[in-house]
PDB file of C-alpha atoms and ligand atoms in Angstrom:
ATOM      1  CA  MET P  17      68.725  91.075  97.511  1.00 75.00           C
ATOM      2  CA  ALA P  18      71.691  91.593  95.590  1.00 91.00           C
ATOM      3  CA  LEU P  19      75.379  92.269  95.888  1.00 96.00           C
ATOM      4  CA  LEU P  20      76.324  95.730  93.937  1.00 98.00           C
ATOM      5  CA  ASN P  21      79.576  96.549  92.205  1.00 97.00           C
ATOM      6  CA  ILE P  22      81.580  98.671  94.349  1.00 98.00           C
ATOM      7  CA  LEU P  23      83.000 101.598  92.301  1.00 97.00           C
ATOM      8  CA  HIS P  24      86.889 101.786  92.782  1.00 95.00           C
ATOM      9  CA  TYR P  25      88.768 105.260  93.184  1.00 95.00           C
ATOM     10  CA  PRO P  26      89.878 107.274  91.150  1.00 93.00           C
ATOM     11  CA  ASP P  27      86.892 106.436  89.369  1.00 95.00           C
ATOM     12  CA  LYS P  28      84.815 109.696  87.635  1.00 96.00           C
ATOM     13  CA  ARG P  29      81.573 108.758  88.634  1.00 98.00           C
ATOM     14  CA  LEU P  30      82.767 108.870  92.468  1.00 98.00           C
ATOM     15  CA  HIS P  31      82.776 112.452  91.983  1.00 98.00           C
ATOM     16  CA  LYS P  32      79.087 112.655  91.145  1.00 98.00           C
ATOM     17  CA  ILE P  33      77.301 114.965  93.852  1.00 98.00           C
ATOM     18  CA  ALA P  34      74.222 112.349  95.005  1.00 98.00           C
ATOM     19  CA  ARG P  35      70.320 114.249  94.449  1.00 98.00           C
ATOM     20  CA  ARG P  36      67.802 113.657  96.881  1.00 98.00           C
ATOM     21  CA  VAL P  37      65.356 110.981  97.513  1.00 98.00           C
ATOM     22  CA  GLU P  38      61.922 112.656  97.114  1.00 98.00           C
ATOM     23  CA  VAL P  39      60.148 108.850  97.016  1.00 98.00           C
ATOM     24  CA  PHE P  40      60.391 106.484  98.920  1.00 98.00           C
ATOM     25  CA  ASP P  41      59.202 103.199  97.827  1.00 97.00           C
ATOM     26  CA  ASP P  42      59.765  99.585  97.333  1.00 97.00           C
ATOM     27  CA  ARG P  43      62.453 101.020  94.675  1.00 97.00           C
ATOM     28  CA  ILE P  44      64.703 102.972  97.563  1.00 98.00           C
ATOM     29  CA  ARG P  45      63.947  99.605 100.234  1.00 97.00           C
ATOM     30  CA  LYS P  46      65.456  97.700  97.742  1.00 98.00           C
ATOM     31  CA  LEU P  47      68.411  99.901  97.091  1.00 98.00           C
ATOM     32  CA  VAL P  48      69.143  99.931 100.879  1.00 98.00           C
ATOM     33  CA  ALA P  49      68.994  96.381 101.225  1.00 98.00           C
ATOM     34  CA  ASP P  50      71.088  95.466  98.631  1.00 98.00           C
ATOM     35  CA  MET P  51      73.494  98.058 100.013  1.00 98.00           C
ATOM     36  CA  ALA P  52      73.418  96.513 103.625  1.00 98.00           C
ATOM     37  CA  GLU P  53      73.862  93.256 101.610  1.00 97.00           C
ATOM     38  CA  THR P  54      77.176  94.951  99.941  1.00 98.00           C
ATOM     39  CA  MET P  55      78.658  96.546 102.578  1.00 98.00           C
ATOM     40  CA  TYR P  56      78.363  93.296 105.162  1.00 97.00           C
ATOM     41  CA  ALA P  57      79.858  91.061 102.657  1.00 97.00           C
ATOM     42  CA  ALA P  58      82.546  93.669 102.228  1.00 96.00           C
ATOM     43  CA  PRO P  59      82.841  93.966 104.620  1.00 95.00           C
ATOM     44  CA  GLY P  60      83.148  97.418 105.402  1.00 96.00           C
ATOM     45  CA  VAL P  61      81.524  99.858 108.083  1.00 97.00           C
ATOM     46  CA  GLY P  62      79.953 102.471 105.668  1.00 98.00           C
ATOM     47  CA  LEU P  63      78.187 102.473 102.302  1.00 98.00           C
ATOM     48  CA  ALA P  64      76.968 105.532 100.553  1.00 98.00           C
ATOM     49  CA  ALA P  65      74.879 105.263  97.255  1.00 98.00           C
ATOM     50  CA  THR P  66      77.597 107.253  95.283  1.00 98.00           C
ATOM     51  CA  GLN P  67      80.291 104.095  95.852  1.00 98.00           C
ATOM     52  CA  VAL P  68      77.572 101.934  93.718  1.00 98.00           C
ATOM     53  CA  ASP P  69      77.035 104.464  91.358  1.00 98.00           C
ATOM     54  CA  VAL P  70      73.771 105.400  92.511  1.00 98.00           C
ATOM     55  CA  HIS P  71      73.503 109.234  92.577  1.00 98.00           C
ATOM     56  CA  GLU P  72      70.778 109.849  95.504  1.00 98.00           C
ATOM     57  CA  ARG P  73      71.527 110.713  99.310  1.00 98.00           C
ATOM     58  CA  VAL P  74      71.129 107.276 100.379  1.00 98.00           C
ATOM     59  CA  VAL P  75      74.072 105.832 103.198  1.00 98.00           C
ATOM     60  CA  VAL P  76      74.519 103.004 105.503  1.00 98.00           C
ATOM     61  CA  ILE P  77      76.460 102.616 108.571  1.00 98.00           C
ATOM     62  CA  ASP P  78      76.936  99.611 110.935  1.00 98.00           C
ATOM     63  CA  VAL P  79      79.694 100.165 112.920  1.00 97.00           C
ATOM     64  CA  SER P  80      78.739  97.481 115.213  1.00 96.00           C
ATOM     65  CA  GLU P  81      80.959  93.950 115.516  1.00 91.00           C
ATOM     66  CA  THR P  82      77.978  91.739 115.229  1.00 92.00           C
ATOM     67  CA  HIS P  83      76.569  93.332 112.019  1.00 91.00           C
ATOM     68  CA  SER P  84      73.448  94.093 114.297  1.00 94.00           C
ATOM     69  CA  GLU P  85      73.392  97.598 114.513  1.00 97.00           C
ATOM     70  CA  LEU P  86      72.068  99.135 110.784  1.00 98.00           C
ATOM     71  CA  ARG P  87      71.969 102.479 110.616  1.00 98.00           C
ATOM     72  CA  VAL P  88      70.081 103.943 107.340  1.00 98.00           C
ATOM     73  CA  PHE P  89      70.464 107.841 106.255  1.00 98.00           C
ATOM     74  CA  ILE P  90      68.557 109.036 103.991  1.00 98.00           C
ATOM     75  CA  ASN P  91      69.353 112.667 102.611  1.00 98.00           C
ATOM     76  CA  PRO P  92      71.056 113.249 105.640  1.00 98.00           C
ATOM     77  CA  GLU P  93      72.248 117.141 107.235  1.00 98.00           C
ATOM     78  CA  ILE P  94      74.484 117.857 109.923  1.00 98.00           C
ATOM     79  CA  ILE P  95      72.995 120.426 111.827  1.00 98.00           C
ATOM     80  CA  TRP P  96      74.959 120.168 114.608  1.00 98.00           C
ATOM     81  CA  SER P  97      79.422 119.941 114.671  1.00 98.00           C
ATOM     82  CA  SER P  98      81.192 120.186 117.382  1.00 98.00           C
ATOM     83  CA  LYS P  99      84.277 122.487 117.809  1.00 98.00           C
ATOM     84  CA  GLU P 100      86.852 119.327 118.633  1.00 97.00           C
ATOM     85  CA  HIS P 101      87.947 117.546 116.285  1.00 97.00           C
ATOM     86  CA  VAL P 102      90.019 114.317 115.852  1.00 96.00           C
ATOM     87  CA  VAL P 103      92.199 112.600 113.931  1.00 97.00           C
ATOM     88  CA  HIS P 104      91.023 108.827 113.071  1.00 97.00           C
ATOM     89  CA  GLU P 105      92.958 106.312 110.661  1.00 97.00           C
ATOM     90  CA  GLU P 106      90.159 105.903 107.498  1.00 98.00           C
ATOM     91  CA  GLY P 107      89.672 103.627 105.152  1.00 97.00           C
ATOM     92  CA  CYS P 108      87.509 103.198 101.872  1.00 98.00           C
ATOM     93  CA  LEU P 109      85.430 100.163 100.506  1.00 98.00           C
ATOM     94  CA  SER P 110      86.312 102.196  96.978  1.00 97.00           C
ATOM     95  CA  VAL P 111      90.080 102.541  98.066  1.00 97.00           C
ATOM     96  CA  PRO P 112      91.040  99.155  98.594  1.00 94.00           C
ATOM     97  CA  GLY P 113      94.452  98.875 100.935  1.00 93.00           C
ATOM     98  CA  ILE P 114      94.530 102.587 101.960  1.00 96.00           C
ATOM     99  CA  TYR P 115      94.595 103.585 105.096  1.00 97.00           C
ATOM    100  CA  ASP P 116      95.502 107.080 106.475  1.00 98.00           C
ATOM    101  CA  GLU P 117      94.841 109.864 109.411  1.00 97.00           C
ATOM    102  CA  VAL P 118      91.986 112.570 108.369  1.00 98.00           C
ATOM    103  CA  GLU P 119      91.100 115.164 111.034  1.00 98.00           C
ATOM    104  CA  ARG P 120      86.782 115.434 111.224  1.00 98.00           C
ATOM    105  CA  ALA P 121      84.441 116.719 114.101  1.00 98.00           C
ATOM    106  CA  GLU P 122      84.553 114.355 116.931  1.00 98.00           C
ATOM    107  CA  SER P 123      80.633 114.206 117.462  1.00 98.00           C
ATOM    108  CA  VAL P 124      77.886 115.224 115.139  1.00 98.00           C
ATOM    109  CA  ARG P 125      73.736 115.640 115.240  1.00 98.00           C
ATOM    110  CA  VAL P 126      72.195 114.242 111.671  1.00 98.00           C
ATOM    111  CA  ARG P 127      68.842 114.974 110.732  1.00 98.00           C
ATOM    112  CA  ALA P 128      68.091 112.394 108.247  1.00 98.00           C
ATOM    113  CA  GLN P 129      65.098 110.123 107.076  1.00 98.00           C
ATOM    114  CA  ASN P 130      64.852 106.109 107.222  1.00 97.00           C
ATOM    115  CA  GLU P 131      63.384 104.293 104.655  1.00 95.00           C
ATOM    116  CA  LYS P 132      59.832 104.645 104.961  1.00 96.00           C
ATOM    117  CA  GLY P 133      60.965 108.654 105.189  1.00 97.00           C
ATOM    118  CA  GLU P 134      60.032 108.867 108.398  1.00 98.00           C
ATOM    119  CA  THR P 135      62.759 112.207 109.417  1.00 98.00           C
ATOM    120  CA  TYR P 136      64.489 111.504 113.198  1.00 98.00           C
ATOM    121  CA  GLU P 137      68.025 113.004 114.888  1.00 98.00           C
ATOM    122  CA  MET P 138      71.118 111.122 115.959  1.00 98.00           C
ATOM    123  CA  ASP P 139      73.526 112.124 117.813  1.00 98.00           C
ATOM    124  CA  CYS P 140      76.666 110.776 116.477  1.00 98.00           C
ATOM    125  CA  GLU P 141      79.995 109.893 118.359  1.00 96.00           C
ATOM    126  CA  ASP P 142      83.098 108.354 118.072  1.00 94.00           C
ATOM    127  CA  LEU P 143      83.421 105.863 114.867  1.00 96.00           C
ATOM    128  CA  LEU P 144      80.113 106.563 114.224  1.00 97.00           C
ATOM    129  CA  ALA P 145      81.024 110.295 113.936  1.00 98.00           C
ATOM    130  CA  VAL P 146      83.848 109.460 111.878  1.00 98.00           C
ATOM    131  CA  CYS P 147      81.759 107.174 109.743  1.00 98.00           C
ATOM    132  CA  ILE P 148      78.964 109.300 108.934  1.00 98.00           C
ATOM    133  CA  GLN P 149      81.070 112.401 107.942  1.00 98.00           C
ATOM    134  CA  HIS P 150      82.961 110.340 105.567  1.00 98.00           C
ATOM    135  CA  GLU P 151      79.834 108.710 103.950  1.00 98.00           C
ATOM    136  CA  MET P 152      78.103 112.270 103.220  1.00 98.00           C
ATOM    137  CA  ASP P 153      81.719 113.597 101.501  1.00 98.00           C
ATOM    138  CA  HIS P 154      80.590 110.507  99.533  1.00 98.00           C
ATOM    139  CA  LEU P 155      77.817 111.959  98.361  1.00 98.00           C
ATOM    140  CA  MET P 156      79.195 115.110  97.832  1.00 98.00           C
ATOM    141  CA  GLY P 157      81.800 113.245  94.822  1.00 98.00           C
ATOM    142  CA  ARG P 158      84.338 113.668  97.815  1.00 98.00           C
ATOM    143  CA  VAL P 159      86.731 110.689  98.786  1.00 98.00           C
ATOM    144  CA  PHE P 160      88.439 110.741 101.923  1.00 98.00           C
ATOM    145  CA  VAL P 161      91.938 110.336 100.180  1.00 97.00           C
ATOM    146  CA  GLU P 162      91.333 114.028  98.703  1.00 97.00           C
ATOM    147  CA  TYR P 163      91.779 115.458 102.304  1.00 97.00           C
ATOM    148  CA  LEU P 164      95.815 113.707 101.974  1.00 97.00           C
ATOM    149  CA  SER P 165      98.919 115.457 100.364  1.00 97.00           C
ATOM    150  CA  PRO P 166      98.940 116.037  96.875  1.00 97.00           C
ATOM    151  CA  LEU P 167     101.806 113.725  96.588  1.00 97.00           C
ATOM    152  CA  LYS P 168     100.445 111.362  98.626  1.00 97.00           C
ATOM    153  CA  GLN P 169      97.429 111.361  95.913  1.00 96.00           C
ATOM    154  CA  THR P 170      98.946 110.954  93.146  1.00 96.00           C
ATOM    155  CA  ARG P 171     100.922 107.630  94.815  1.00 96.00           C
ATOM    156  CA  ILE P 172      97.288 106.293  95.469  1.00 96.00           C
ATOM    157  CA  ARG P 173      96.129 106.977  91.947  1.00 94.00           C
ATOM    158  CA  ASN P 174      98.921 104.966  90.550  1.00 94.00           C
ATOM    159  CA  LYS P 175      98.801 102.558  93.526  1.00 94.00           C
ATOM    160  CA  MET P 176      94.565 101.975  92.009  1.00 93.00           C
ATOM    161  CA  LYS P 177      95.209 102.073  88.409  1.00 90.00           C
ATOM    162  CA  LYS P 178      97.855  98.792  88.765  1.00 90.00           C
ATOM    163  CA  LEU P 179      95.371  97.184  90.813  1.00 87.00           C
ATOM    164  CA  GLU P 180      93.107  97.455  88.547  1.00 83.00           C
ATOM    165  CA  ARG P 181      94.819  96.448  85.889  1.00 85.00           C
ATOM    166  CA  ALA P 182      95.815  93.190  87.662  1.00 82.00           C
ATOM    167  CA  MET P 183      91.748  92.204  88.308  1.00 74.00           C
TER     168      MET P 183
HETATM  169 NI1  LIG T 220      84.486 105.544 101.499  1.00 71.55          NI
END
């Protein structure tokens, strides 16, 4: 396994749209394993392939405190969303140090494939629901800060550029 480099906002590559995974081979299984290792090391609760500059529809999530519930979502689709919405303070490994409130569906049902290509459905609630919606946005080239006001986005971009220069 290997740690992957995480792209930082406002890197343009974070806005690429990921394509579907068609072949479930060792390459995809290695990508999933490396993404999980990278997420745990960061540490974070979710990572989309877009964030490691791989533009394919692959997401890993583990919202457990013990890092023992790795969930792999390949080609995820939201097939149902609750009418109820919740506001949650989100953060992102691609926007380190920034946390802000985003409104999303309270619960969603997701259809996805695992690393063997088997299709499954999962009902996601609470943090898992927030997380899968956040990660699926990444696959569409969207970073959570884009939900914030233009003023906040400008501030965050400037902060990130400063941080990047300091690194
Ligand atoms: Ni993120």
